[in-house]
Amino acid sequence: MQPFSTATTAASHLQHKQPRLPRLPVPKLDQTLQRYLTSLEPFLLEDEARGGVPFEEALALRKHWAEEFENGIGKTLQERLYALDKASPHNWLDDNIWLKKAYHEWRAPLIVNSNWWLSFKNDPTIPEDVYLGLARDEIKGTAITRWQVRRASWLLHRTLEFKSRLEKQEVYPDTTRDGLWFQRTIGLNFNTARIPRRSCDTFSPVPPSPDPSTHTVLVHIHDWQYSIDVLDSRLELLPVQTLEQRLLCIVEDAGRRLEARERAVPVGVLTSDERDRWAENLEHLLSLSPANETIFRAINHSIVALSLDPWTYVFPSPSRESASSSSPLPPPDSPKEVDAHLHNLRSSHSSHPAHNRWFDKPFTLIVESNGRAGANGEHSPCDALVPSIMAEYAVVQAIDLDAYDEVLAMPSVQSNESQTGWRRLDWVTDDRIKLECVVAEERARAIVQDSDDSVLWFDAYGAEWIKKIARLAPDAYIQMALQLAWYRTRGEFTATYETALTRLFHHARTETIRTLTKESRAWVLSMMDPNVPVETRRDLLHRALQTHSRISRAASTGRGIDRHLLGLRCMIQPEELAVQPALFQDELFTRSQTWKLSTSGLSPGDQFRGTGFSASEHDGYGINYLPGPSLIMFGIESKHSCPSTSTQIFKSVLIQVLLDMKELCSAPLKSHL
């Protein structure tokens, strides 16, 4: 059978063979309520153990409220949800509820709070002296280096190549179920941006492909913004050498502006502000000149964004003198160095918070002057796994020097070529916008300085040992480790969120896996009691893992509870809000979905050095993990201002927990003969 892109006959033939993803179901009300009651059991047991209402009595009360709800207003809400689904083109959740409630109605700044960040492994082609800061081949005093531009052009080309191959059905073809899911989901990252609106944000509409602005990439240099053309007249991707030349041209342009003592008004900083404040400032900015409307449209329509960060973003105050005796930077891949890189990817360096970014873009490549690279993305179009797949494609192949005419040579830029294929995006600003940029930066600085963000590389063992020796599921195993680490640091249990992808369904996104269960609680308590035998602990661990796997399957197959409960609450009419069902007024309804432990797993992460996202609650943790064969990476974020959390303490406790779990799974069992 021919590939989809090779012939019209093949295309027409496969069109009839394309799989169709089923619609996301509306779960049955009685099943959701039963699963919800089960999810409350660890909280009720813990309340009883701490002198609260006896478990059976408290559970009976919740059962009564659930029955009252099911036989009363719940039945009406469920019917409304069925009707909403029937009227929805794709499904009840994605078309009407999820984006608004999970993302676009939230008014908190995107920086740290919502956007994800991802550090790429270093390219082996780049000399180590460059990564160490010992070799600084800057371009005309711009603090931008030639190796930086080379890696940026390579990563950008690979990213755009992935997009092109996707469209040609060469990767993730839409003749497979995975392809259908991925094609649609990754497409939400291109040629669009989140638009601030008062009360509820939206997406910029994706323009038609003939629009020239859709053939461009947005580039940030020293807070100036440029648009470069990346496709030729046949809409084919330009050679990597041409992309590099255009990047060098705009770097030279920035250098001339710096020489003339120009400084950019950092309009991008406004995207880091509280959403209503940014919406208000955007309205004013667009009112200043029609040119600003054109720039804003160009930013939104650009395929992706690229930030070229200068030396001052790699570390706060680099010495301008030769560093031949000692390196100004920590060794590559050392904990201090990786954390510093993650901090810049997350929010720009703390000395320059929110600069050189447009946080509303779904995918921004970030390349630093010493060659380090990574990405930052606005979270609402899709979950981080999707752009990470694209990033893996970009990173997996090192720079191919044969693709360039000369190694790190400046291209010949003739006067008639210097303006070809790129343009400056110069905002018209006024004193109000300049002041707003200053105060927005100060608010961003407070958010950044409060973020306690670090990576843990656990290398004592990895997913291969968990699967082949312990014979356990790595994801569930890691989730139990997080449960025990939380309890050891806090002395209590908490609601835990784990992301489940519902990609089996048309236009579906995610569901919640409620990791805290009666079984996980029992295992954690057994690990805290030195008198509990190894056999009992291991048996309790297996039970907890089995329960977790069962809940995970239910969540990923459209039988989770949290999205359904959200949908039911959204079906309550305004005139009905005054009298909420007892089920929803229960303090345990809120407590059981207050995610102080917010977690998500990615791929094995062979091409990454670390990743991260924010804690959902001020006194909690945001934890992303990448379970590789022999290395498990954790990205952990909490808040310095919270006295009950510490990323460093949690890391040290988690290390010991993982070692204890290996010892538990490796210990010989006593013979019963």
C-alpha positions as semicolon CSV with decimal commas, in nm:
position;residue;x (nm);y (nm);z (nm)
1;M;0,000;0,000;0,000
2;Q;0,136;0,342;-0,097
3;P;0,187;0,617;0,162
4;F;-0,098;0,866;0,187
5;S;0,104;1,146;0,031
6;T;0,233;0,970;-0,281
7;A;-0,070;0,948;-0,507
8;T;-0,423;1,073;-0,532
9;T;-0,546;0,721;-0,601
10;A;-0,389;0,602;-0,278
11;A;-0,536;0,900;-0,098
12;S;-0,888;0,837;-0,224
13;H;-0,855;0,468;-0,144
14;L;-0,739;0,530;0,212
15;Q;-0,996;0,798;0,273
16;H;-1,258;0,526;0,309
17;K;-1,028;0,318;0,529
18;Q;-0,949;0,593;0,776
19;P;-1,031;0,491;1,131
20;R;-1,271;0,708;1,323
21;L;-1,220;0,778;1,688
22;P;-1,535;0,727;1,896
23;R;-1,695;1,015;2,078
24;L;-1,598;1,072;2,438
25;P;-1,883;0,916;2,636
26;V;-2,087;1,081;2,907
27;P;-2,020;0,840;3,195
28;K;-2,312;0,676;3,368
29;L;-2,419;0,874;3,670
30;D;-2,446;0,583;3,912
31;Q;-2,100;0,453;3,821
32;T;-1,940;0,795;3,863
33;L;-2,100;0,838;4,204
34;Q;-1,985;0,495;4,316
35;R;-1,628;0,563;4,203
36;Y;-1,641;0,902;4,372
37;L;-1,748;0,747;4,702
38;T;-1,465;0,496;4,675
39;S;-1,217;0,780;4,620
40;L;-1,328;0,937;4,950
41;E;-1,244;0,630;5,158
42;P;-0,878;0,718;5,234
43;F;-0,984;1,065;5,354
44;L;-1,257;0,922;5,575
45;L;-1,021;0,660;5,721
46;E;-0,764;0,930;5,792
47;D;-1,024;1,156;5,954
48;E;-1,133;0,870;6,178
49;A;-0,772;0,790;6,274
50;R;-0,724;1,151;6,379
51;G;-1,027;1,151;6,608
52;G;-1,295;1,247;6,359
53;V;-1,629;1,087;6,273
54;P;-1,614;0,707;6,253
55;F;-1,549;0,580;5,901
56;E;-1,874;0,387;5,854
57;E;-2,084;0,674;5,982
58;A;-1,910;0,931;5,761
59;L;-1,929;0,705;5,455
60;A;-2,298;0,637;5,515
61;L;-2,365;1,011;5,515
62;R;-2,185;1,053;5,180
63;K;-2,379;0,759;5,036
64;H;-2,701;0,926;5,142
65;W;-2,599;1,251;4,972
66;A;-2,500;1,059;4,657
67;E;-2,837;0,876;4,646
68;E;-3,019;1,203;4,708
69;F;-2,826;1,362;4,423
70;E;-2,876;1,068;4,185
71;N;-3,250;1,057;4,240
72;G;-3,293;1,435;4,245
73;I;-3,117;1,715;4,062
74;G;-2,838;1,484;3,948
75;K;-3,079;1,311;3,712
76;T;-3,172;1,647;3,559
77;L;-2,808;1,753;3,527
78;Q;-2,721;1,424;3,360
79;E;-3,000;1,471;3,105
80;R;-2,874;1,821;3,032
81;L;-2,525;1,680;2,980
82;Y;-2,663;1,422;2,735
83;A;-2,842;1,701;2,547
84;L;-2,527;1,913;2,542
85;D;-2,329;1,622;2,401
86;K;-2,590;1,559;2,133
87;A;-2,573;1,924;2,026
88;S;-2,190;1,931;2,028
89;P;-1,999;1,866;1,706
90;H;-1,717;1,673;1,878
91;N;-1,797;1,606;2,243
92;W;-1,958;1,760;2,546
93;L;-1,632;1,831;2,729
94;D;-1,392;1,973;2,471
95;D;-1,648;2,180;2,281
96;N;-1,801;2,353;2,580
97;I;-1,628;2,317;2,915
98;W;-1,267;2,208;2,944
99;L;-1,069;2,497;2,795
100;K;-1,273;2,759;2,978
101;K;-1,276;2,596;3,320
102;A;-0,928;2,445;3,320
103;Y;-0,740;2,733;3,154
104;H;-0,901;3,031;2,989
105;E;-1,112;3,157;3,279
106;W;-0,815;3,152;3,517
107;R;-0,677;3,502;3,561
108;A;-0,338;3,410;3,710
109;P;-0,027;3,497;3,506
110;L;0,094;3,224;3,270
111;I;0,458;3,256;3,373
112;V;0,543;2,965;3,608
113;N;0,176;2,916;3,702
114;S;0,054;2,761;3,378
115;N;0,322;2,731;3,110
116;W;0,542;2,419;3,099
117;W;0,921;2,416;3,041
118;L;1,157;2,154;2,898
119;S;1,539;2,131;2,882
120;F;1,695;1,956;2,580
121;K;2,008;1,743;2,607
122;N;2,322;1,919;2,488
123;D;2,427;1,878;2,126
124;P;2,754;1,678;2,108
125;T;2,865;1,877;1,803
126;I;2,909;2,192;2,013
127;P;3,251;2,206;2,189
128;E;3,243;2,175;2,567
129;D;3,430;2,505;2,600
130;V;3,122;2,675;2,456
131;Y;2,890;2,514;2,713
132;L;3,134;2,611;2,991
133;G;3,140;2,972;2,879
134;L;3,510;2,960;2,798
135;A;3,461;3,023;2,426
136;R;3,247;3,324;2,343
137;D;3,238;3,389;1,973
138;E;2,996;3,680;1,995
139;I;2,850;3,850;1,689
140;K;2,937;4,221;1,692
141;G;2,877;4,285;2,060
142;T;2,527;4,139;2,063
143;A;2,603;3,874;2,329
144;I;2,462;3,632;2,069
145;T;2,712;3,370;1,952
146;R;2,763;3,186;1,626
147;W;2,721;2,843;1,783
148;Q;2,394;2,969;1,932
149;V;2,266;3,074;1,592
150;R;2,380;2,747;1,440
151;R;2,199;2,534;1,697
152;A;1,892;2,757;1,676
153;S;1,878;2,719;1,298
154;W;1,920;2,342;1,328
155;L;1,652;2,295;1,595
156;L;1,415;2,527;1,411
157;H;1,468;2,340;1,085
158;R;1,412;2,003;1,253
159;T;1,094;2,132;1,421
160;L;0,956;2,264;1,094
161;E;1,064;1,945;0,917
162;F;0,859;1,747;1,168
163;K;0,557;1,968;1,093
164;S;0,609;1,919;0,719
165;R;0,644;1,543;0,748
166;L;0,333;1,535;0,964
167;E;0,134;1,719;0,699
168;K;0,264;1,483;0,430
169;Q;0,154;1,182;0,638
170;E;0,513;1,059;0,675
171;V;0,491;1,051;1,053
172;Y;0,178;0,984;1,258
173;P;-0,041;0,929;0,949
174;D;-0,411;0,989;0,999
175;T;-0,476;0,635;0,879
176;T;-0,410;0,518;1,237
177;R;-0,586;0,599;1,561
178;D;-0,268;0,740;1,718
179;G;-0,217;0,946;1,404
180;L;-0,567;1,089;1,415
181;W;-0,520;1,191;1,777
182;F;-0,172;1,334;1,727
183;Q;-0,240;1,517;1,399
184;R;-0,523;1,712;1,550
185;T;-0,358;1,776;1,886
186;I;-0,016;1,888;1,764
187;G;-0,185;2,108;1,504
188;L;-0,320;2,323;1,786
189;N;0,040;2,435;1,858
190;F;0,101;2,595;1,519
191;N;0,002;2,936;1,376
192;T;-0,194;3,046;1,680
193;A;-0,163;3,199;2,026
194;R;-0,367;3,253;2,338
195;I;-0,543;3,589;2,332
196;P;-0,611;3,772;2,661
197;R;-0,971;3,870;2,711
198;R;-1,140;4,010;3,019
199;S;-1,289;3,725;3,224
200;C;-1,208;3,451;2,972
201;D;-0,928;3,417;2,716
202;T;-0,956;3,267;2,370
203;F;-0,734;3,144;2,084
204;S;-0,644;3,348;1,781
205;P;-0,812;3,194;1,476
206;V;-0,582;2,989;1,253
207;P;-0,555;3,179;0,924
208;P;-0,574;3,007;0,584
209;S;-0,241;2,868;0,460
210;P;-0,215;3,109;0,162
211;D;-0,175;3,391;0,416
212;P;0,200;3,477;0,405
213;S;0,207;3,536;0,781
214;T;0,152;3,163;0,832
215;H;0,487;3,089;0,666
216;T;0,688;3,271;0,931
217;V;0,856;3,216;1,267
218;L;0,860;3,476;1,545
219;V;1,213;3,550;1,675
220;H;1,306;3,734;1,997
221;I;1,647;3,903;2,035
222;H;1,711;4,147;2,321
223;D;1,333;4,198;2,350
224;W;1,307;4,300;1,985
225;Q;1,077;4,088;1,774
226;Y;1,136;3,977;1,417
227;S;0,945;3,770;1,167
228;I;1,143;3,544;0,934
229;D;1,007;3,357;0,633
230;V;1,077;2,984;0,656
231;L;0,898;2,855;0,344
232;D;0,976;2,917;-0,022
233;S;0,731;3,016;-0,298
234;R;0,620;2,650;-0,332
235;L;0,554;2,641;0,044
236;E;0,845;2,402;0,094
237;L;1,074;2,434;0,396
238;L;1,383;2,643;0,325
239;P;1,728;2,483;0,363
240;V;1,881;2,506;0,708
241;Q;2,163;2,721;0,568
242;T;1,908;2,981;0,457
243;L;1,741;2,980;0,799
244;E;2,080;3,036;0,961
245;Q;2,156;3,325;0,724
246;R;1,827;3,495;0,806
247;L;1,889;3,454;1,177
248;L;2,236;3,606;1,135
249;C;2,084;3,896;0,944
250;I;1,846;3,985;1,224
251;V;2,120;3,939;1,486
252;E;2,328;4,190;1,290
253;D;2,029;4,423;1,278
254;A;1,994;4,396;1,654
255;G;2,366;4,466;1,686
256;R;2,335;4,787;1,487
257;R;2,051;4,899;1,709
258;L;2,252;4,823;2,021
259;E;2,547;5,018;1,881
260;A;2,313;5,312;1,829
261;R;2,216;5,277;2,199
262;E;1,862;5,176;2,115
263;R;1,675;4,966;2,367
264;A;1,358;4,772;2,298
265;V;1,041;4,841;2,489
266;P;0,991;4,486;2,626
267;V;0,629;4,449;2,519
268;G;0,654;4,070;2,559
269;V;0,683;4,117;2,937
270;L;0,316;4,216;2,939
271;T;0,225;3,857;2,842
272;S;0,354;3,746;3,184
273;D;0,101;3,961;3,370
274;E;-0,234;3,883;3,527
275;R;-0,469;3,806;3,238
276;D;-0,721;4,088;3,285
277;R;-0,434;4,337;3,324
278;W;-0,272;4,205;3,003
279;A;-0,608;4,221;2,822
280;E;-0,649;4,585;2,926
281;N;-0,295;4,672;2,820
282;L;-0,338;4,492;2,489
283;E;-0,651;4,693;2,412
284;H;-0,457;5,012;2,473
285;L;-0,153;4,891;2,276
286;L;-0,363;4,805;1,971
287;S;-0,538;5,142;1,988
288;L;-0,209;5,330;1,946
289;S;-0,150;5,244;1,581
290;P;-0,275;5,020;1,299
291;A;0,087;4,897;1,279
292;N;0,040;4,733;1,619
293;E;-0,258;4,537;1,487
294;T;-0,036;4,409;1,206
295;I;0,240;4,309;1,448
296;F;-0,003;4,134;1,681
297;R;-0,150;3,941;1,391
298;A;0,199;3,842;1,272
299;I;0,286;3,712;1,620
300;N;-0,032;3,509;1,646
301;H;-0,008;3,368;1,294
302;S;0,360;3,268;1,318
303;I;0,418;2,893;1,318
304;V;0,621;2,885;1,640
305;A;0,850;3,124;1,828
306;L;1,227;3,125;1,883
307;S;1,411;3,313;2,158
308;L;1,784;3,381;2,122
309;D;1,895;3,455;2,478
310;P;2,218;3,652;2,539
311;W;2,496;3,565;2,784
312;T;2,332;3,763;3,062
313;Y;2,048;3,510;3,063
314;V;2,288;3,218;3,113
315;F;2,415;3,364;3,438
316;P;2,344;3,702;3,601
317;S;2,672;3,895;3,564
318;P;2,920;3,720;3,337
319;S;3,274;3,845;3,333
320;R;3,362;4,010;3,004
321;E;3,725;3,906;3,047
322;S;3,885;3,589;2,922
323;A;3,797;3,290;3,138
324;S;4,096;3,075;3,052
325;S;4,181;2,976;3,408
326;S;3,839;2,871;3,529
327;S;3,493;2,825;3,385
328;P;3,226;3,083;3,472
329;L;2,962;2,810;3,440
330;P;2,912;2,481;3,629
331;P;3,002;2,163;3,437
332;P;2,737;2,058;3,184
333;D;2,473;1,823;3,327
334;S;2,568;1,900;3,687
335;P;2,266;1,960;3,912
336;K;2,344;2,330;3,952
337;E;2,386;2,379;3,579
338;V;2,066;2,193;3,485
339;D;1,863;2,383;3,743
340;A;1,998;2,715;3,615
341;H;1,896;2,617;3,264
342;L;1,548;2,514;3,374
343;H;1,502;2,845;3,554
344;N;1,581;3,041;3,238
345;L;1,349;2,823;3,029
346;R;1,074;2,861;3,288
347;S;1,075;3,238;3,313
348;S;1,396;3,394;3,175
349;H;1,677;3,447;3,422
350;S;1,572;3,599;3,753
351;S;1,775;3,912;3,668
352;H;1,557;3,956;3,357
353;P;1,224;3,789;3,442
354;A;0,978;3,754;3,154
355;H;1,207;3,918;2,898
356;N;1,262;3,790;2,544
357;R;0,944;3,582;2,553
358;W;0,584;3,582;2,433
359;F;0,424;3,352;2,689
360;D;0,099;3,322;2,490
361;K;0,267;3,117;2,213
362;P;0,206;2,742;2,243
363;F;0,566;2,651;2,153
364;T;0,880;2,861;2,192
365;L;1,227;2,723;2,120
366;I;1,483;2,887;2,350
367;V;1,854;2,877;2,263
368;E;2,112;3,038;2,491
369;S;2,445;3,190;2,396
370;N;2,643;2,889;2,521
371;G;2,437;2,647;2,309
372;R;2,196;2,520;2,572
373;A;1,844;2,480;2,438
374;G;1,493;2,398;2,548
375;A;1,133;2,506;2,514
376;N;0,851;2,683;2,693
377;G;0,486;2,644;2,601
378;E;0,142;2,780;2,676
379;H;-0,049;2,488;2,820
380;S;-0,406;2,528;2,703
381;P;-0,381;2,397;2,342
382;C;-0,262;2,054;2,454
383;D;-0,073;1,872;2,724
384;A;0,307;1,876;2,737
385;L;0,347;1,521;2,606
386;V;0,240;1,635;2,259
387;P;0,497;1,913;2,199
388;S;0,759;1,697;2,373
389;I;0,721;1,443;2,091
390;M;0,797;1,718;1,841
391;A;1,089;1,836;2,056
392;E;1,231;1,482;2,067
393;Y;1,235;1,477;1,687
394;A;1,418;1,810;1,682
395;V;1,681;1,709;1,936
396;V;1,750;1,344;1,852
397;Q;1,971;1,429;1,553
398;A;2,281;1,635;1,633
399;I;2,379;1,930;1,415
400;D;2,486;1,808;1,073
401;L;2,774;2,034;0,979
402;D;2,760;1,903;0,622
403;A;2,425;2,080;0,584
404;Y;2,611;2,412;0,608
405;D;2,855;2,558;0,357
406;E;3,119;2,647;0,614
407;V;3,155;2,571;0,983
408;L;3,030;2,875;1,172
409;A;3,125;3,117;0,895
410;M;2,923;3,437;0,863
411;P;2,727;3,429;0,538
412;S;2,787;3,694;0,279
413;V;2,510;3,945;0,334
414;Q;2,486;4,181;0,038
415;S;2,290;4,500;0,066
416;N;2,015;4,370;-0,159
417;E;1,988;4,051;0,049
418;S;2,002;4,198;0,397
419;Q;1,627;4,268;0,405
420;T;1,521;3,948;0,225
421;G;1,303;3,703;0,410
422;W;1,273;3,886;0,740
423;R;1,123;4,198;0,890
424;R;1,130;4,386;1,219
425;L;0,815;4,407;1,426
426;D;0,847;4,752;1,583
427;W;0,567;4,834;1,824
428;V;0,434;5,185;1,858
429;T;0,432;5,248;2,232
430;D;0,367;5,533;2,473
431;D;0,457;5,620;2,832
432;R;0,172;5,411;2,968
433;I;0,294;5,095;2,794
434;K;0,652;5,161;2,903
435;L;0,542;5,197;3,264
436;E;0,324;4,887;3,242
437;C;0,625;4,687;3,119
438;V;0,821;4,797;3,427
439;V;0,552;4,707;3,679
440;A;0,470;4,380;3,497
441;E;0,836;4,281;3,527
442;E;0,829;4,347;3,901
443;R;0,523;4,127;3,943
444;A;0,689;3,858;3,732
445;R;1,003;3,883;3,947
446;A;0,800;3,811;4,261
447;I;0,650;3,500;4,098
448;V;0,988;3,379;3,972
449;Q;1,170;3,434;4,299
450;D;0,903;3,240;4,485
451;S;0,934;2,940;4,254
452;D;1,142;2,662;4,415
453;D;1,218;2,460;4,104
454;S;1,475;2,182;4,068
455;V;1,546;1,860;3,882
456;L;1,633;1,522;4,034
457;W;1,823;1,263;3,833
458;F;1,770;0,935;4,017
459;D;2,017;0,687;3,869
460;A;2,024;0,399;4,120
461;Y;1,781;0,216;3,890
462;G;1,511;0,292;3,637
463;A;1,206;0,163;3,457
464;E;1,391;-0,143;3,327
465;W;1,460;-0,276;3,678
466;I;1,103;-0,198;3,788
467;K;0,957;-0,390;3,493
468;K;1,199;-0,680;3,454
469;I;1,322;-0,748;3,807
470;A;1,048;-0,616;4,035
471;R;0,788;-0,707;3,768
472;L;0,582;-0,401;3,845
473;A;0,432;-0,116;3,638
474;P;0,679;0,178;3,643
475;D;0,417;0,455;3,642
476;A;0,219;0,309;3,932
477;Y;0,544;0,234;4,115
478;I;0,660;0,597;4,085
479;Q;0,320;0,720;4,198
480;M;0,348;0,511;4,515
481;A;0,695;0,655;4,574
482;L;0,548;1,006;4,556
483;Q;0,274;0,908;4,801
484;L;0,528;0,784;5,054
485;A;0,761;1,081;5,003
486;W;0,471;1,321;5,062
487;Y;0,369;1,144;5,382
488;R;0,725;1,134;5,515
489;T;0,761;1,509;5,464
490;R;0,414;1,614;5,580
491;G;0,284;1,343;5,812
492;E;-0,055;1,341;5,640
493;F;-0,221;1,240;5,313
494;T;-0,341;1,466;5,036
495;A;-0,545;1,451;4,717
496;T;-0,314;1,359;4,430
497;Y;-0,366;1,440;4,063
498;E;-0,209;1,233;3,789
499;T;-0,277;1,304;3,423
500;A;-0,441;1,035;3,210
501;L;-0,468;1,089;2,835
502;T;-0,807;1,007;2,683
503;R;-0,664;0,989;2,332
504;L;-0,883;0,693;2,238
505;F;-1,163;0,942;2,179
506;H;-1,235;1,212;1,924
507;H;-1,127;1,558;2,047
508;A;-1,057;1,426;2,395
509;R;-0,786;1,560;2,626
510;T;-0,725;1,427;2,976
511;E;-0,883;1,280;3,284
512;T;-0,772;1,268;3,647
513;I;-0,621;0,961;3,807
514;R;-0,687;0,996;4,181
515;T;-0,369;0,832;4,308
516;L;-0,455;0,847;4,677
517;T;-0,660;0,535;4,747
518;K;-0,749;0,322;5,046
519;E;-0,487;0,073;4,926
520;S;-0,208;0,330;4,874
521;R;-0,278;0,471;5,221
522;A;-0,251;0,126;5,378
523;W;0,084;0,064;5,208
524;V;0,227;0,403;5,309
525;L;0,127;0,344;5,672
526;S;0,289;0,000;5,663
527;M;0,615;0,160;5,549
528;M;0,596;0,399;5,843
529;D;0,552;0,118;6,096
530;P;0,876;-0,072;6,169
531;N;0,677;-0,364;6,311
532;V;0,502;-0,449;5,984
533;P;0,668;-0,753;5,819
534;V;0,825;-0,728;5,474
535;E;0,576;-0,979;5,335
536;T;0,283;-0,763;5,445
537;R;0,437;-0,446;5,306
538;R;0,502;-0,610;4,973
539;D;0,151;-0,750;4,955
540;L;0,005;-0,408;5,035
541;L;0,225;-0,250;4,767
542;H;0,097;-0,497;4,507
543;R;-0,261;-0,423;4,605
544;A;-0,200;-0,048;4,580
545;L;-0,042;-0,089;4,237
546;Q;-0,331;-0,303;4,113
547;T;-0,581;-0,043;4,231
548;H;-0,384;0,234;4,064
549;S;-0,371;0,043;3,736
550;R;-0,746;-0,019;3,749
551;I;-0,819;0,350;3,812
552;S;-0,580;0,450;3,534
553;R;-0,755;0,224;3,284
554;A;-1,093;0,364;3,380
555;A;-0,970;0,723;3,346
556;S;-0,811;0,670;3,005
557;T;-1,116;0,488;2,867
558;G;-1,369;0,759;2,943
559;R;-1,479;0,627;3,281
560;G;-1,307;0,878;3,508
561;I;-1,498;1,086;3,757
562;D;-1,354;1,438;3,776
563;R;-1,442;1,562;3,428
564;H;-1,792;1,417;3,468
565;L;-1,841;1,588;3,805
566;L;-1,720;1,914;3,650
567;G;-1,966;1,873;3,364
568;L;-2,254;1,810;3,602
569;R;-2,173;2,121;3,804
570;C;-2,159;2,328;3,483
571;M;-2,513;2,212;3,400
572;I;-2,657;2,387;3,706
573;Q;-2,863;2,686;3,588
574;P;-2,795;3,032;3,740
575;E;-3,129;3,031;3,922
576;E;-3,035;2,695;4,080
577;L;-2,702;2,811;4,221
578;A;-2,855;2,942;4,544
579;V;-2,932;2,588;4,663
580;Q;-2,638;2,362;4,586
581;P;-2,677;1,983;4,628
582;A;-2,538;1,855;4,958
583;L;-2,297;1,639;4,758
584;F;-2,127;1,951;4,622
585;Q;-2,143;2,146;4,950
586;D;-1,953;1,875;5,135
587;E;-1,609;2,006;5,239
588;L;-1,470;1,668;5,138
589;F;-1,591;1,727;4,782
590;T;-1,350;2,021;4,765
591;R;-1,072;1,861;4,970
592;S;-1,070;1,548;4,756
593;Q;-0,987;1,755;4,447
594;T;-0,750;2,009;4,600
595;W;-0,441;1,877;4,427
596;K;-0,152;1,959;4,660
597;L;0,036;1,682;4,481
598;S;-0,004;1,748;4,108
599;T;0,185;1,497;3,894
600;S;0,234;1,388;3,536
601;G;0,461;1,145;3,354
602;L;0,625;1,195;3,016
603;S;0,812;0,962;2,781
604;P;1,143;0,805;2,892
605;G;1,297;1,142;2,804
606;D;1,618;1,024;2,636
607;Q;1,650;1,360;2,460
608;F;1,577;1,578;2,764
609;R;1,763;1,691;3,075
610;G;1,466;1,799;3,278
611;T;1,120;1,944;3,271
612;G;0,872;2,115;3,496
613;F;0,539;2,277;3,570
614;S;0,401;2,465;3,867
615;A;0,243;2,335;4,185
616;S;-0,136;2,367;4,168
617;E;-0,160;2,477;4,532
618;H;0,061;2,716;4,724
619;D;0,144;2,448;4,980
620;G;0,194;2,167;4,731
621;Y;0,422;2,036;4,458
622;G;0,411;2,016;4,080
623;I;0,601;1,703;3,977
624;N;0,680;1,582;3,628
625;Y;0,875;1,259;3,580
626;L;1,046;1,084;3,291
627;P;1,104;0,713;3,364
628;G;1,402;0,610;3,150
629;P;1,544;0,256;3,144
630;S;1,819;0,330;3,398
631;L;1,744;0,689;3,500
632;I;1,430;0,849;3,638
633;M;1,415;1,228;3,601
634;F;1,190;1,433;3,826
635;G;1,109;1,801;3,781
636;I;0,982;1,935;4,113
637;E;0,833;2,280;4,178
638;S;0,706;2,432;4,501
639;K;0,700;2,777;4,662
640;H;0,975;2,928;4,877
641;S;0,715;3,131;5,065
642;C;0,540;2,819;5,195
643;P;0,696;2,696;5,521
644;S;0,562;2,343;5,477
645;T;0,720;2,273;5,137
646;S;1,080;2,246;5,022
647;T;1,186;2,109;4,687
648;Q;1,531;2,012;4,818
649;I;1,388;1,827;5,118
650;F;1,133;1,649;4,900
651;K;1,411;1,544;4,660
652;S;1,622;1,393;4,939
653;V;1,323;1,211;5,087
654;L;1,217;1,082;4,745
655;I;1,565;0,939;4,684
656;Q;1,546;0,745;5,011
657;V;1,193;0,629;4,934
658;L;1,300;0,487;4,598
659;L;1,594;0,308;4,761
660;D;1,362;0,170;5,032
661;M;1,121;0,045;4,768
662;K;1,397;-0,137;4,584
663;E;1,506;-0,299;4,909
664;L;1,145;-0,398;4,978
665;C;1,099;-0,552;4,635
666;S;1,436;-0,728;4,652
667;A;1,409;-0,871;5,003
668;P;1,374;-1,252;5,018
669;L;1,042;-1,375;5,148
670;K;1,027;-1,608;5,446
671;S;0,951;-1,969;5,365
672;H;0,613;-2,094;5,483
673;L;0,718;-2,460;5,464
